[in-house]
C-alpha cells in the first residue's frame, strides 16, 4: 500500500555517497587474500634460502630420531596447554555472570582452539564456533560477543606480556633484526597489558569513538594476562622438548625467539603462520647455510606442527562428528546455527584431506614400505596410484567448496574420491595414516546426506577470491615441497619418463604435480565457458505469465509486486519458485521471500541468488522477509535485522463494535449516507477506467507533494494495473478513490498496493475504503487482510538490545521530521491487527551502512528520493 514507506530512509540520508568504482571494489576484495598469499610466498622463499643445503632425507632422519619419551612429554604439555585454554572461556563466562557446566565449557573451548590454532584467523574461526555452540547453550548474541572479546583479549595480552618480559630479561641473538631494538620493543609490548590493568582502576565506562566500554577489574585483568602467558609458555615448551640438544642455550633464550616468531606469524595472516613462523625460527637460531643445524630445526618444527596442531584438530573432529551423529538421531534438536556449521566443517576437513594427498604426493615414500610394495605390486600400479592420488587431492580441494554450498553432486563425488584416495594411498606407499584419515572422513560424511540437498551443477558454483587463493596456496606449498624434497636431483627432460621403485620418486612427484594442476585448470576452464546470466533484465511477458500461477498460490499477497515489471525474476531450474530483485550499487536486493510453495525450490533459489551475487561481486540482500523463512538465510550465513512489523487483520473477528471503534464506525456510516459505495472491478475490466483513475492519481500526488516510489511499492503504470483487480470508490457517478488489489487463489490473504483519492473528496475516504474492503474480503472467504508494514515498529531501545534495534527505536520515536513512523503505526493499529515481525537478511561485515543506503535509494527511486518525499 502507499503508506508502506522505506525503512532505511533516515539512516541513508547521510549515506548519499557515490558507490565506489569497480576497480576499488575489486582491489578491496583482493587485498586481504593477496596479502596472505604474498606473505606465504615470501616465507617459502625465505625457507628456501635459509635451508638451501638441507634435504628431505635429513629432516626425516631427525624426526625419526626423536625419542618416544620426548614425544610423550610434548603430547603431555600439549594436553596441559589446551586444558589451560579452557580457562579463557570459564573466566569469560564468569565476567558476564553466566555459568555453564564445566564439561560443556571445556568441550566448546577445546573444539574452538583446536580449529583456530590449526587453520589460523583465530578471531573469525574460534568466534564463529563459539557463537554456534554458545547460542545453543542459551547465551544471547551480545553475551557471545563479550565472551569472544574476553578470550581474544586474554590471548593477546598474555602473548604481549610474555614477549615483553622475556625480551627485557633475555638478550636476542644478533642475527635477528629486532635485536638492536630489544629494550624499546620490550617496553612498548609490556606497556599494553599494564595499560589494560590501569584501565581496571577506572570505575565508569570509557568512551571509545561511538561505544562505551567498561574495563574489567584489576583482578580480572591479572587473570587474563596470567592465563594467556601460561598458555603461550606451554606452547613454547612443547617445541622446546622437540628441539635438538645442540640448541640448548636455556629455555629463556628459546622463548624469546619463539614468541617473536609467533607474533610475526599471527600478523602475517597466513593460516596457522605456516612458513612464516618456521622462517623466523630458522633465522633466530642462526641456521642460515648451516646444514647440520637447519635440518634438525625443521624436523622439530614439523613434529611440533603434528603434535600441537594436527593431533588436537583430529580429536576435535572426532568430538564434532560424535555430536553430529547424535544430532542425526534427533534432528529436531539441531538449530539452524548448528546445521549451518556442519557443511562448512565437512568442507574444511575435505580441504585438509586434499592438501594431505597433494603433500604426500610431493614427498618421498618410506623405503621399508616400498620394499614391501615391490614384492606384491607391479610398478605400473604404483605409478598410476601415485598420479591419481594427487589428482584426487586437487579435486577434493575443489569439491570442498561444493560441500560448503550443500551440493548433492559434491557430496557423492567426495564420498567416492575419499574412498578411492584411501585405496591409492595404500597402493602408492602403504600410507595407512592418510588412508585412515580419508576413510574416517568418508564414514562421518556418509550419514549426513540430508545436509547436502542442492541439485545444482558443480560447475555453476562460485569460488570466492579467498577460496581460490586457498587452493592456489595449497598447490604452491605442494610445489615447494617437491622442490625441497628433490633439490639434490638434477633436472632434465628425460626425468619425466623415468619409472623405478627406488629412483623414481622425483619423476613421480613431478608427474603428479602436473596432473593435479591439469585437473584444476580443466575444472576452471569448464566453469569459465559455462554461460551465466549476470546482468539484471526486466521480466519478459513470458516470465510474468510463468510467475502468475506461483503468485496466485503463494500465501503472501505481497508476491503480486512482481507484476510491476520493475524487478528481475530469477526462477529455479524447475520453474517452481522465483525471487524478484533489483540492483542498487553493489546491493542485489530481493523483495520478500522466494515465491512458491515448493520448499526445496525456494531453498535452492536462495543459494542460486547468493551464487549469482558472488559472481558479480555484489552483496545479497533479502528485504522484508517473514519469520517462517528465517532458516533459509541463517543456513547460508546471513545476518538478520528486524526492520519493522506487518499488520494483518484476522477477518473472522473483525467488526466495528465497541467503544474503540466509535470514531471509525461513525466515519463509515456518514460516508455511506453521503452516497459512497465500493465496487470491485475485475482485472480484465480495469483498462477502460485508467484515464479517469490517472486524473485522481495525478491530483493526489500533487497535493501530497510526492513522487512515484518503486521496488516495495507499485506505481501508476497501466501495464501493472491491468493485471490486478481494482477497488473503486464511487460518490454517485464520480470516482473519488481507488486501490489495486492483491488477491490470491488460496484466499489466505488479501491486500492492496496503490491507493489514491481526490484531495477535494469527502474526508475519511481511506478509512471507508479499508473497512469496506475488509468486509468484502470476509464475505469472499479470505482469512487475513494485510495492511502492510509499519517501518521500525517493535524495535526495542533497551540497553541490552542490539545497536541496530536501539537506533531504529530511536528513529521510530523521534524521527517525525523525516517520516511519520509513529503516526503510520497508530493508524494501522486502530483496525486491531496482529503484528508480525519483518526482517532484512544481509551479509555480515562492515558493508551494512552502504547496504542500508542502497536499499533506501532503491525504494525511493534514487538518492534524491531519500531526502525528499
mmCIF file of C-alpha atoms in Angstrom, residues 21 61 175 212 254 260 278 298 347 352 361 394 443 498 511 533 620 744:
data_model
loop_
_atom_site.group_PDB
_atom_site.id
_atom_site.type_symbol
_atom_site.label_atom_id
_atom_site.label_comp_id
_atom_site.label_asym_id
_atom_site.label_seq_id
_atom_site.Cartn_x
_atom_site.Cartn_y
_atom_site.Cartn_z
ATOM 1 C CA UNK A 21 34.449 2.459 -8.545
ATOM 2 C CA UNK A 61 66.096 -38.741 9.832
ATOM 3 C CA UNK A 175 71.060 -12.474 13.704
ATOM 4 C CA UNK A 212 31.091 2.990 25.808
ATOM 5 C CA UNK A 254 64.444 -20.182 23.181
ATOM 6 C CA UNK A 260 58.663 -13.216 18.326
ATOM 7 C CA UNK A 278 59.368 -21.558 10.553
ATOM 8 C CA UNK A 298 62.958 -28.071 10.516
ATOM 9 C CA UNK A 347 34.229 -28.718 3.697
ATOM 10 C CA UNK A 352 42.632 -30.665 4.620
ATOM 11 C CA UNK A 361 52.482 -36.982 -3.441
ATOM 12 C CA UNK A 394 43.223 -31.418 -6.227
ATOM 13 C CA UNK A 443 32.439 -42.689 7.286
ATOM 14 C CA UNK A 498 61.885 -42.441 -15.682
ATOM 15 C CA UNK A 511 54.151 -36.051 -12.908
ATOM 16 C CA UNK A 533 23.219 -14.694 -16.655
ATOM 17 C CA UNK A 620 22.968 -10.405 -1.490
ATOM 18 C CA UNK A 744 -4.555 -14.960 -4.059
#
